[in-house]
């Protein structure tokens, strides 16, 4: 049972999956950026996964998806560098 008429505007009728992919690209960028400072062991892989799925779904924000992918990889590199310098898995302040 539907109480309202379905939407017929062109943005949601033709590309709902692409709109979700655009959101994934932005989320990957933000999580990758935040992951450089905190929780890089979790946020790095999540940013990589979101960016990969967004690119696979054909996002219109390819630049943000590639930035999210690069930042996710940078998160993991920062983690490896911190582990190498401290000889531990976590940050020590």
CSV table of N, CA and C in Angstrom, one decimal, residues 8-15:
chain,number,residue,atom,x,y,z
A,8,UNK,N,9.3,11.0,-9.5
A,8,UNK,CA,9.6,10.9,-10.9
A,8,UNK,C,10.6,11.8,-11.4
A,9,UNK,N,11.4,12.5,-10.5
A,9,UNK,CA,12.4,13.4,-11.0
A,9,UNK,C,13.6,12.5,-11.5
A,10,UNK,N,14.3,13.1,-12.4
A,10,UNK,CA,15.3,12.4,-13.2
A,10,UNK,C,16.5,11.9,-12.3
A,11,UNK,N,16.9,12.5,-11.2
A,11,UNK,CA,18.1,12.1,-10.5
A,11,UNK,C,17.8,10.8,-9.7
A,12,UNK,N,16.7,10.6,-9.1
A,12,UNK,CA,16.5,9.4,-8.4
A,12,UNK,C,15.9,8.3,-9.2
A,13,UNK,N,15.3,8.6,-10.3
A,13,UNK,CA,14.7,7.6,-11.2
A,13,UNK,C,15.8,6.9,-12.0
A,14,UNK,N,16.8,7.6,-12.4
A,14,UNK,CA,17.8,7.0,-13.3
A,14,UNK,C,19.0,6.5,-12.6
A,15,UNK,N,19.4,7.1,-11.5
A,15,UNK,CA,20.7,6.7,-10.9
A,15,UNK,C,20.7,6.6,-9.4
